[in-house]
Amino acid sequence: MKELRIRVLVGVFVVAGVLSWAAARLWNAVGTLPSVPLAAPIVLALIAAVLLSTALSLRARLKAQRERRPGAKGVDPLMAARAVVFGQASALVAALVSGMYGGTGVLLLELLDIPARRDQAVYAAFSVLAGIAVIAAALFLERVCKLPEDDDQDHGGAEPAS
């Protein structure tokens, strides 16, 4: 399984932000810009909390297993792999959604004199922050579930001839 790359997440965030800003600008010129829902930062924060609690639980169980504590519950490798895949998918979606709300939020900064748009700008800012929290929690979960590297194994396949 490949690790998440920060460059990919930043790229998704930036591309989504630019496209969202352009679309929001066009939509606002043509008609009424749709609002940023209050639920957006709440849902992203809940996902971040689930990822963080999963990572902390797995870290505690793995530590107990490494220390061979009596009664320690082991970690099923398939369950850990599923948790990492959930974290990676959540991070990619959070980068996309955060970029989208970030781009919309930049446009809303121009409309701060309207009270309703000011609230929308705040919701967009909290959505971006919550999206960053999802990404951080996903990276932490991935780090917790990462297998230690085995330096004794051959990385090239065949041994060099003497």
CSV table of N, CA and C in Angstrom, one decimal:
chain,number,residue,atom,x,y,z
A,1,MET,N,0.8,-1.2,0.0
A,1,MET,CA,0.0,0.0,0.0
A,1,MET,C,0.9,1.2,0.0
A,2,LYS,N,0.6,2.2,-0.9
A,2,LYS,CA,1.4,3.4,-1.0
A,2,LYS,C,1.0,4.4,0.1
A,3,GLU,N,2.0,5.1,0.6
A,3,GLU,CA,1.7,6.2,1.6
A,3,GLU,C,1.1,7.4,0.9
A,4,LEU,N,0.4,8.1,1.7
A,4,LEU,CA,-0.1,9.4,1.2
A,4,LEU,C,1.0,10.4,1.0
A,5,ARG,N,0.9,11.1,-0.1
A,5,ARG,CA,1.9,12.1,-0.4
A,5,ARG,C,1.3,13.5,-0.1
A,6,ILE,N,2.1,14.3,0.6
A,6,ILE,CA,1.6,15.7,0.9
A,6,ILE,C,1.4,16.5,-0.3
A,7,ARG,N,2.4,16.3,-1.3
A,7,ARG,CA,2.3,17.0,-2.6
A,7,ARG,C,1.0,16.7,-3.3
A,8,VAL,N,0.5,15.5,-3.3
A,8,VAL,CA,-0.7,15.1,-3.9
A,8,VAL,C,-1.9,15.8,-3.2
A,9,LEU,N,-1.9,15.8,-1.9
A,9,LEU,CA,-3.0,16.5,-1.2
A,9,LEU,C,-3.0,18.0,-1.4
A,10,VAL,N,-1.8,18.6,-1.4
A,10,VAL,CA,-1.7,20.0,-1.6
A,10,VAL,C,-2.2,20.3,-3.1
A,11,GLY,N,-1.8,19.5,-4.0
A,11,GLY,CA,-2.2,19.7,-5.4
A,11,GLY,C,-3.7,19.6,-5.6
A,12,VAL,N,-4.3,18.6,-4.9
A,12,VAL,CA,-5.8,18.5,-5.0
A,12,VAL,C,-6.4,19.7,-4.4
A,13,PHE,N,-5.9,20.2,-3.2
A,13,PHE,CA,-6.4,21.3,-2.5
A,13,PHE,C,-6.4,22.6,-3.4
A,14,VAL,N,-5.2,22.8,-4.0
A,14,VAL,CA,-5.0,24.0,-4.8
A,14,VAL,C,-5.9,24.0,-6.1
A,15,VAL,N,-5.9,22.9,-6.8
A,15,VAL,CA,-6.7,22.8,-8.0
A,15,VAL,C,-8.2,22.9,-7.7
A,16,ALA,N,-8.6,22.3,-6.6
A,16,ALA,CA,-10.0,22.4,-6.3
A,16,ALA,C,-10.3,23.8,-5.8
A,17,GLY,N,-9.4,24.5,-5.1
A,17,GLY,CA,-9.6,25.9,-4.7
A,17,GLY,C,-9.7,26.8,-5.9
A,18,VAL,N,-8.8,26.7,-6.8
A,18,VAL,CA,-8.8,27.6,-8.0
A,18,VAL,C,-10.1,27.4,-8.8
A,19,LEU,N,-10.5,26.1,-9.1
A,19,LEU,CA,-11.7,25.8,-9.8
A,19,LEU,C,-12.9,26.3,-9.1
A,20,SER,N,-12.9,26.1,-7.8
A,20,SER,CA,-14.1,26.5,-7.0
A,20,SER,C,-14.2,28.0,-7.0
A,21,TRP,N,-13.1,28.7,-6.9
A,21,TRP,CA,-13.1,30.2,-6.9
A,21,TRP,C,-13.6,30.7,-8.2
A,22,ALA,N,-13.1,30.1,-9.3
A,22,ALA,CA,-13.6,30.5,-10.6
A,22,ALA,C,-15.1,30.3,-10.8
A,23,ALA,N,-15.5,29.1,-10.4
A,23,ALA,CA,-16.9,28.7,-10.6
A,23,ALA,C,-17.8,29.6,-9.7
A,24,ALA,N,-17.4,29.9,-8.4
A,24,ALA,CA,-18.1,30.7,-7.5
A,24,ALA,C,-18.2,32.2,-8.1
A,25,ARG,N,-17.1,32.6,-8.6
A,25,ARG,CA,-17.1,34.0,-9.2
A,25,ARG,C,-18.1,34.1,-10.4
A,26,LEU,N,-18.1,33.0,-11.3
A,26,LEU,CA,-19.0,33.0,-12.4
A,26,LEU,C,-20.5,32.9,-11.9
A,27,TRP,N,-20.7,32.0,-10.9
A,27,TRP,CA,-22.0,31.8,-10.4
A,27,TRP,C,-22.6,33.0,-9.8
A,28,ASN,N,-21.7,33.7,-9.0
A,28,ASN,CA,-22.1,34.9,-8.4
A,28,ASN,C,-22.5,36.0,-9.4
A,29,ALA,N,-21.8,36.1,-10.5
A,29,ALA,CA,-22.0,37.1,-11.5
A,29,ALA,C,-23.3,36.8,-12.3
A,30,VAL,N,-23.6,35.5,-12.4
A,30,VAL,CA,-24.8,35.1,-13.2
A,30,VAL,C,-26.1,35.1,-12.3
A,31,GLY,N,-25.9,34.7,-11.1
A,31,GLY,CA,-27.1,34.6,-10.2
A,31,GLY,C,-26.7,34.6,-8.7
A,32,THR,N,-27.3,33.8,-8.0
A,32,THR,CA,-27.1,33.8,-6.5
A,32,THR,C,-26.1,32.7,-6.2
A,33,LEU,N,-25.1,33.0,-5.5
A,33,LEU,CA,-24.1,32.0,-5.1
A,33,LEU,C,-24.7,31.1,-4.0
A,34,PRO,N,-24.7,29.8,-4.1
A,34,PRO,CA,-25.2,28.9,-3.1
A,34,PRO,C,-24.4,29.1,-1.8
A,35,SER,N,-25.1,28.8,-0.7
A,35,SER,CA,-24.5,29.0,0.6
A,35,SER,C,-23.6,27.9,1.0
A,36,VAL,N,-22.7,28.2,1.9
A,36,VAL,CA,-21.8,27.1,2.5
A,36,VAL,C,-22.6,26.6,3.7
A,37,PRO,N,-22.9,25.3,3.7
A,37,PRO,CA,-23.7,24.7,4.8
A,37,PRO,C,-22.9,24.7,6.2
A,38,LEU,N,-23.7,25.0,7.2
A,38,LEU,CA,-23.1,24.9,8.6
A,38,LEU,C,-22.6,23.5,8.9
A,39,ALA,N,-23.2,22.5,8.3
A,39,ALA,CA,-22.9,21.1,8.6
A,39,ALA,C,-21.5,20.7,8.0
A,40,ALA,N,-21.0,21.5,7.1
A,40,ALA,CA,-19.7,21.1,6.4
A,40,ALA,C,-18.6,21.0,7.4
A,41,PRO,N,-18.3,22.0,8.2
A,41,PRO,CA,-17.2,21.9,9.2
A,41,PRO,C,-17.5,20.9,10.3
A,42,ILE,N,-18.8,20.7,10.6
A,42,ILE,CA,-19.1,19.8,11.7
A,42,ILE,C,-18.9,18.3,11.2
A,43,VAL,N,-19.3,18.0,10.0
A,43,VAL,CA,-19.0,16.7,9.4
A,43,VAL,C,-17.5,16.4,9.3
A,44,LEU,N,-16.8,17.3,8.8
A,44,LEU,CA,-15.3,17.1,8.7
A,44,LEU,C,-14.7,17.0,10.0
A,45,ALA,N,-15.1,17.7,11.0
A,45,ALA,CA,-14.6,17.6,12.4
A,45,ALA,C,-14.9,16.2,13.0
A,46,LEU,N,-16.1,15.7,12.7
A,46,LEU,CA,-16.5,14.4,13.2
A,46,LEU,C,-15.6,13.3,12.5
A,47,ILE,N,-15.3,13.4,11.2
A,47,ILE,CA,-14.5,12.5,10.6
A,47,ILE,C,-13.1,12.5,11.2
A,48,ALA,N,-12.6,13.7,11.4
A,48,ALA,CA,-11.2,13.9,12.0
A,48,ALA,C,-11.2,13.2,13.4
A,49,ALA,N,-12.3,13.4,14.2
A,49,ALA,CA,-12.4,12.8,15.5
A,49,ALA,C,-12.4,11.2,15.4
A,50,VAL,N,-13.1,10.7,14.4
A,50,VAL,CA,-13.1,9.2,14.3
A,50,VAL,C,-11.7,8.7,13.9
A,51,LEU,N,-11.1,9.4,12.9
A,51,LEU,CA,-9.7,9.0,12.5
A,51,LEU,C,-8.8,9.1,13.7
A,52,LEU,N,-8.8,10.1,14.4
A,52,LEU,CA,-7.9,10.3,15.6
A,52,LEU,C,-8.2,9.2,16.6
A,53,SER,N,-9.4,9.0,17.0
A,53,SER,CA,-9.7,8.0,18.0
A,53,SER,C,-9.3,6.6,17.5
A,54,THR,N,-9.5,6.3,16.2
A,54,THR,CA,-9.0,5.0,15.7
A,54,THR,C,-7.5,4.9,15.8
A,55,ALA,N,-6.8,6.0,15.5
A,55,ALA,CA,-5.3,5.9,15.5
A,55,ALA,C,-4.8,5.8,17.0
A,56,LEU,N,-5.4,6.5,17.9
A,56,LEU,CA,-5.0,6.3,19.3
A,56,LEU,C,-5.3,5.0,19.8
A,57,SER,N,-6.5,4.4,19.5
A,57,SER,CA,-6.8,3.0,19.9
A,57,SER,C,-5.8,2.0,19.3
A,58,LEU,N,-5.6,2.1,18.1
A,58,LEU,CA,-4.6,1.2,17.4
A,58,LEU,C,-3.2,1.3,18.0
A,59,ARG,N,-2.8,2.5,18.3
A,59,ARG,CA,-1.5,2.8,18.8
A,59,ARG,C,-1.4,2.1,20.2
A,60,ALA,N,-2.4,2.3,21.0
A,60,ALA,CA,-2.3,1.7,22.4
A,60,ALA,C,-2.3,0.2,22.3
A,61,ARG,N,-3.1,-0.4,21.4
A,61,ARG,CA,-3.2,-1.9,21.2
A,61,ARG,C,-1.9,-2.4,20.7
A,62,LEU,N,-1.3,-1.7,19.7
A,62,LEU,CA,0.0,-2.2,19.2
A,62,LEU,C,1.1,-2.1,20.2
A,63,LYS,N,1.1,-1.0,21.0
A,63,LYS,CA,2.1,-0.9,22.1
A,63,LYS,C,2.0,-2.0,23.1
A,64,ALA,N,0.7,-2.3,23.5
A,64,ALA,CA,0.5,-3.4,24.4
A,64,ALA,C,1.0,-4.7,23.9
A,65,GLN,N,0.7,-4.9,22.6
A,65,GLN,CA,1.1,-6.1,21.9
A,65,GLN,C,2.6,-6.3,21.8
A,66,ARG,N,3.3,-5.2,21.5
A,66,ARG,CA,4.8,-5.2,21.4
A,66,ARG,C,5.4,-5.5,22.8
A,67,GLU,N,4.8,-4.9,23.9
A,67,GLU,CA,5.3,-5.1,25.2
A,67,GLU,C,4.9,-6.4,25.8
A,68,ARG,N,4.1,-7.2,25.0
A,68,ARG,CA,3.6,-8.5,25.5
A,68,ARG,C,2.9,-8.5,26.8
A,69,ARG,N,2.1,-7.5,27.0
A,69,ARG,CA,1.3,-7.4,28.2
A,69,ARG,C,0.3,-8.5,28.3
A,70,PRO,N,0.1,-9.1,29.5
A,70,PRO,CA,-0.9,-10.2,29.6
A,70,PRO,C,-2.3,-9.6,29.3
A,71,GLY,N,-3.1,-10.3,28.5
A,71,GLY,CA,-4.4,-9.9,28.2
A,71,GLY,C,-4.5,-8.8,27.1
A,72,ALA,N,-3.4,-8.5,26.5
A,72,ALA,CA,-3.4,-7.5,25.4
A,72,ALA,C,-4.1,-8.0,24.2
A,73,LYS,N,-5.0,-7.2,23.7
A,73,LYS,CA,-5.8,-7.6,22.4
A,73,LYS,C,-4.9,-7.3,21.2
A,74,GLY,N,-4.7,-8.2,20.4
A,74,GLY,CA,-3.9,-8.0,19.2
A,74,GLY,C,-4.7,-7.2,18.2
A,75,VAL,N,-4.0,-6.8,17.2
A,75,VAL,CA,-4.5,-6.0,16.1
A,75,VAL,C,-4.6,-6.8,14.8
A,76,ASP,N,-5.8,-7.0,14.3
A,76,ASP,CA,-6.0,-7.8,13.1
A,76,ASP,C,-5.4,-7.0,11.9
A,77,PRO,N,-4.4,-7.5,11.2
A,77,PRO,CA,-3.8,-6.8,10.1
A,77,PRO,C,-4.8,-6.3,9.1
A,78,LEU,N,-5.8,-7.1,8.8
A,78,LEU,CA,-6.8,-6.6,7.8
A,78,LEU,C,-7.6,-5.4,8.3
A,79,MET,N,-7.9,-5.4,9.6
A,79,MET,CA,-8.6,-4.3,10.2
A,79,MET,C,-7.7,-3.0,10.1
A,80,ALA,N,-6.4,-3.2,10.4
A,80,ALA,CA,-5.5,-2.0,10.4
A,80,ALA,C,-5.4,-1.5,8.9
A,81,ALA,N,-5.3,-2.4,8.0
A,81,ALA,CA,-5.3,-2.0,6.6
A,81,ALA,C,-6.5,-1.3,6.1
A,82,ARG,N,-7.7,-1.7,6.6
A,82,ARG,CA,-8.9,-1.0,6.3
A,82,ARG,C,-9.0,0.3,6.9
A,83,ALA,N,-8.4,0.5,8.1
A,83,ALA,CA,-8.4,1.8,8.8
A,83,ALA,C,-7.5,2.7,8.0
A,84,VAL,N,-6.4,2.2,7.5
A,84,VAL,CA,-5.5,3.1,6.7
A,84,VAL,C,-6.1,3.5,5.4
A,85,VAL,N,-6.8,2.6,4.7
A,85,VAL,CA,-7.5,2.9,3.5
A,85,VAL,C,-8.6,4.0,3.8
A,86,PHE,N,-9.3,3.8,4.8
A,86,PHE,CA,-10.3,4.8,5.2
A,86,PHE,C,-9.7,6.1,5.5
A,87,GLY,N,-8.6,6.1,6.1
A,87,GLY,CA,-7.9,7.4,6.4
A,87,GLY,C,-7.4,8.1,5.1
A,88,GLN,N,-6.8,7.3,4.2
A,88,GLN,CA,-6.3,7.8,3.0
A,88,GLN,C,-7.5,8.4,2.1
A,89,ALA,N,-8.5,7.7,2.0
A,89,ALA,CA,-9.7,8.1,1.3
A,89,ALA,C,-10.3,9.4,1.9
A,90,SER,N,-10.3,9.4,3.2
A,90,SER,CA,-10.8,10.6,3.9
A,90,SER,C,-9.9,11.8,3.7
A,91,ALA,N,-8.6,11.6,3.7
A,91,ALA,CA,-7.7,12.7,3.5
A,91,ALA,C,-7.8,13.3,2.0
A,92,LEU,N,-8.0,12.4,1.1
A,92,LEU,CA,-8.1,12.9,-0.3
A,92,LEU,C,-9.4,13.7,-0.5
A,93,VAL,N,-10.5,13.1,0.1
A,93,VAL,CA,-11.8,13.8,0.0
A,93,VAL,C,-11.7,15.1,0.8
A,94,ALA,N,-11.1,15.1,1.9
A,94,ALA,CA,-11.0,16.4,2.7
A,94,ALA,C,-10.2,17.4,2.0
A,95,ALA,N,-9.1,17.0,1.3
A,95,ALA,CA,-8.3,18.0,0.5
A,95,ALA,C,-9.2,18.6,-0.6
A,96,LEU,N,-10.0,17.8,-1.2
A,96,LEU,CA,-10.9,18.2,-2.3
A,96,LEU,C,-11.9,19.2,-1.7
A,97,VAL,N,-12.6,18.8,-0.7
A,97,VAL,CA,-13.7,19.6,-0.1
A,97,VAL,C,-13.1,20.9,0.5
A,98,SER,N,-12.0,20.8,1.2
A,98,SER,CA,-11.3,22.0,1.8
A,98,SER,C,-10.9,23.0,0.7
A,99,GLY,N,-10.4,22.4,-0.4
A,99,GLY,CA,-10.1,23.3,-1.5
A,99,GLY,C,-11.3,24.0,-2.1
A,100,MET,N,-12.4,23.2,-2.2
A,100,MET,CA,-13.6,23.8,-2.7
A,100,MET,C,-14.1,24.9,-1.8
A,101,TYR,N,-14.2,24.6,-0.5
A,101,TYR,CA,-14.7,25.7,0.4
A,101,TYR,C,-13.7,26.8,0.5
A,102,GLY,N,-12.4,26.5,0.4
A,102,GLY,CA,-11.4,27.6,0.4
A,102,GLY,C,-11.5,28.5,-0.7
A,103,GLY,N,-11.7,28.0,-1.9
A,103,GLY,CA,-11.9,28.8,-3.1
A,103,GLY,C,-13.2,29.7,-3.0
A,104,THR,N,-14.2,29.1,-2.5
A,104,THR,CA,-15.5,29.8,-2.3
A,104,THR,C,-15.3,30.9,-1.2
A,105,GLY,N,-14.5,30.5,-0.2
A,105,GLY,CA,-14.3,31.4,0.9
A,105,GLY,C,-13.5,32.7,0.5
A,106,VAL,N,-12.6,32.5,-0.5
A,106,VAL,CA,-11.8,33.6,-1.0
A,106,VAL,C,-12.7,34.6,-1.7
A,107,LEU,N,-13.7,34.0,-2.5
A,107,LEU,CA,-14.7,34.9,-3.1
A,107,LEU,C,-15.5,35.6,-2.1
A,108,LEU,N,-15.9,34.9,-1.0
A,108,LEU,CA,-16.8,35.5,0.0
A,108,LEU,C,-16.0,36.6,0.8
A,109,LEU,N,-14.7,36.6,0.8
A,109,LEU,CA,-14.0,37.7,1.4
A,109,LEU,C,-14.2,39.0,0.8
A,110,GLU,N,-14.6,39.0,-0.5
A,110,GLU,CA,-14.9,40.2,-1.2
A,110,GLU,C,-16.3,40.7,-0.8
A,111,LEU,N,-17.1,39.9,-0.2
A,111,LEU,CA,-18.5,40.2,0.1
A,111,LEU,C,-18.8,40.3,1.6
A,112,LEU,N,-17.8,40.7,2.4
A,112,LEU,CA,-17.9,40.7,3.8
A,112,LEU,C,-18.9,41.8,4.3
A,113,ASP,N,-19.2,42.7,3.5
A,113,ASP,CA,-20.2,43.8,3.9
A,113,ASP,C,-21.6,43.3,4.1
A,114,ILE,N,-21.9,42.1,3.5
A,114,ILE,CA,-23.2,41.5,3.6
A,114,ILE,C,-23.1,40.5,4.8
A,115,PRO,N,-24.0,40.7,5.8
A,115,PRO,CA,-23.9,39.8,7.0
A,115,PRO,C,-24.0,38.3,6.7
A,116,ALA,N,-24.9,38.0,5.8
A,116,ALA,CA,-25.1,36.5,5.5
A,116,ALA,C,-23.8,36.0,4.8
A,117,ARG,N,-23.2,36.7,4.0
A,117,ARG,CA,-22.0,36.3,3.3
A,117,ARG,C,-20.8,36.2,4.3
A,118,ARG,N,-20.8,37.1,5.3
A,118,ARG,CA,-19.8,37.1,6.4
A,118,ARG,C,-19.9,35.7,7.1
A,119,ASP,N,-21.1,35.3,7.4
A,119,ASP,CA,-21.3,34.0,8.1
A,119,ASP,C,-20.8,32.9,7.2
A,120,GLN,N,-21.1,33.0,5.9
A,120,GLN,CA,-20.7,31.9,5.0
A,120,GLN,C,-19.2,31.9,4.9
A,121,ALA,N,-18.5,33.0,5.0
A,121,ALA,CA,-17.1,33.0,4.9
A,121,ALA,C,-16.5,32.4,6.2
A,122,VAL,N,-17.1,32.6,7.3
A,122,VAL,CA,-16.7,31.9,8.6
A,122,VAL,C,-16.9,30.4,8.5
A,123,TYR,N,-18.0,30.0,7.9
A,123,TYR,CA,-18.3,28.5,7.8
A,123,TYR,C,-17.2,27.9,6.8
A,124,ALA,N,-16.9,28.7,5.7
A,124,ALA,CA,-15.9,28.2,4.8
A,124,ALA,C,-14.5,28.0,5.4
A,125,ALA,N,-14.2,29.0,6.3
A,125,ALA,CA,-12.9,29.0,7.0
A,125,ALA,C,-12.8,27.8,7.9
A,126,PHE,N,-13.9,27.6,8.7
A,126,PHE,CA,-13.9,26.4,9.6
A,126,PHE,C,-13.9,25.1,8.8
A,127,SER,N,-14.5,25.1,7.6
A,127,SER,CA,-14.4,23.9,6.8
A,127,SER,C,-13.0,23.6,6.4
A,128,VAL,N,-12.3,24.6,6.0
A,128,VAL,CA,-10.9,24.4,5.6
A,128,VAL,C,-10.1,23.9,6.8
A,129,LEU,N,-10.3,24.5,8.0
A,129,LEU,CA,-9.5,24.0,9.2
A,129,LEU,C,-9.9,22.6,9.5
A,130,ALA,N,-11.2,22.3,9.5
A,130,ALA,CA,-11.6,20.9,9.8
A,130,ALA,C,-11.0,19.9,8.7
A,131,GLY,N,-11.0,20.3,7.5
A,131,GLY,CA,-10.4,19.5,6.5
A,131,GLY,C,-8.9,19.2,6.7
A,132,ILE,N,-8.2,20.3,7.2
A,132,ILE,CA,-6.8,20.1,7.5
A,132,ILE,C,-6.7,19.1,8.7
A,133,ALA,N,-7.6,19.2,9.7
A,133,ALA,CA,-7.6,18.3,10.8
A,133,ALA,C,-7.8,16.8,10.3
A,134,VAL,N,-8.7,16.6,9.3
A,134,VAL,CA,-8.9,15.3,8.8
A,134,VAL,C,-7.6,14.8,8.2
A,135,ILE,N,-6.9,15.6,7.4
A,135,ILE,CA,-5.7,15.2,6.8
A,135,ILE,C,-4.6,14.9,7.8
A,136,ALA,N,-4.5,15.7,8.9
A,136,ALA,CA,-3.5,15.4,9.9
A,136,ALA,C,-3.8,14.1,10.6
A,137,ALA,N,-5.1,13.9,10.9
A,137,ALA,CA,-5.5,12.6,11.6
A,137,ALA,C,-5.2,11.4,10.7
A,138,ALA,N,-5.5,11.5,9.4
A,138,ALA,CA,-5.3,10.4,8.5
A,138,ALA,C,-3.8,10.1,8.4
A,139,LEU,N,-2.9,11.2,8.4
A,139,LEU,CA,-1.5,10.9,8.3
A,139,LEU,C,-1.0,10.3,9.6
A,140,PHE,N,-1.6,10.7,10.7
A,140,PHE,CA,-1.2,10.1,12.0
A,140,PHE,C,-1.6,8.6,12.0
A,141,LEU,N,-2.8,8.3,11.6
A,141,LEU,CA,-3.3,6.9,11.5
A,141,LEU,C,-2.4,6.1,10.6
A,142,GLU,N,-2.0,6.6,9.5
A,142,GLU,CA,-1.1,5.9,8.6
A,142,GLU,C,0.2,5.6,9.3
A,143,ARG,N,0.7,6.6,10.0
A,143,ARG,CA,2.0,6.5,10.7
A,143,ARG,C,1.9,5.4,11.8
A,144,VAL,N,0.8,5.4,12.5
A,144,VAL,CA,0.6,4.4,13.6
A,144,VAL,C,0.6,3.0,13.0
A,145,CYS,N,0.0,2.8,11.8
A,145,CYS,CA,-0.2,1.5,11.3
A,145,CYS,C,1.0,1.0,10.4
A,146,LYS,N,2.0,1.9,10.2
A,146,LYS,CA,3.1,1.6,9.3
A,146,LYS,C,3.9,0.5,9.9
A,147,LEU,N,4.3,-0.5,9.1
A,147,LEU,CA,5.1,-1.6,9.6
A,147,LEU,C,6.5,-1.1,9.6
A,148,PRO,N,7.3,-1.6,10.6
A,148,PRO,CA,8.7,-1.2,10.7
A,148,PRO,C,9.5,-1.8,9.5
A,149,GLU,N,10.4,-1.0,9.0
A,149,GLU,CA,11.2,-1.4,7.9
A,149,GLU,C,12.2,-2.5,8.3
A,150,ASP,N,12.4,-3.5,7.5
A,150,ASP,CA,13.3,-4.6,7.7
A,150,ASP,C,14.6,-4.3,6.9
A,151,ASP,N,15.6,-3.8,7.5
A,151,ASP,CA,16.9,-3.5,6.8
A,151,ASP,C,17.7,-4.7,6.4
A,152,ASP,N,17.4,-5.9,6.9
A,152,ASP,CA,18.1,-7.1,6.6
A,152,ASP,C,17.7,-7.7,5.3
A,153,GLN,N,16.6,-7.4,4.8
A,153,GLN,CA,16.1,-7.9,3.5
A,153,GLN,C,16.7,-7.3,2.4
A,154,ASP,N,16.9,-8.1,1.3
A,154,ASP,CA,17.4,-7.5,0.1
A,154,ASP,C,16.4,-6.7,-0.6
A,155,HIS,N,16.8,-5.5,-1.1
A,155,HIS,CA,15.8,-4.6,-1.7
A,155,HIS,C,15.9,-4.8,-3.2
A,156,GLY,N,17.0,-5.4,-3.7
A,156,GLY,CA,17.1,-5.5,-5.2
A,156,GLY,C,16.7,-6.9,-5.7
A,157,GLY,N,16.4,-7.8,-4.9
A,157,GLY,CA,16.0,-9.1,-5.3
A,157,GLY,C,17.1,-10.1,-5.2
A,158,ALA,N,18.1,-10.1,-6.2
A,158,ALA,CA,19.2,-11.0,-6.2
A,158,ALA,C,20.4,-10.4,-5.5
A,159,GLU,N,21.2,-11.3,-4.9
A,159,GLU,CA,22.4,-10.8,-4.2
A,159,GLU,C,23.5,-10.5,-5.3
A,160,PRO,N,24.3,-9.5,-5.0
A,160,PRO,CA,25.4,-9.2,-6.0
A,160,PRO,C,26.4,-10.3,-6.0
A,161,ALA,N,26.9,-10.5,-7.2
A,161,ALA,CA,28.0,-11.6,-7.4
A,161,ALA,C,29.3,-11.1,-6.8
A,162,SER,N,30.0,-12.0,-6.2
A,162,SER,CA,31.3,-11.7,-5.6
A,162,SER,C,32.4,-11.9,-6.6
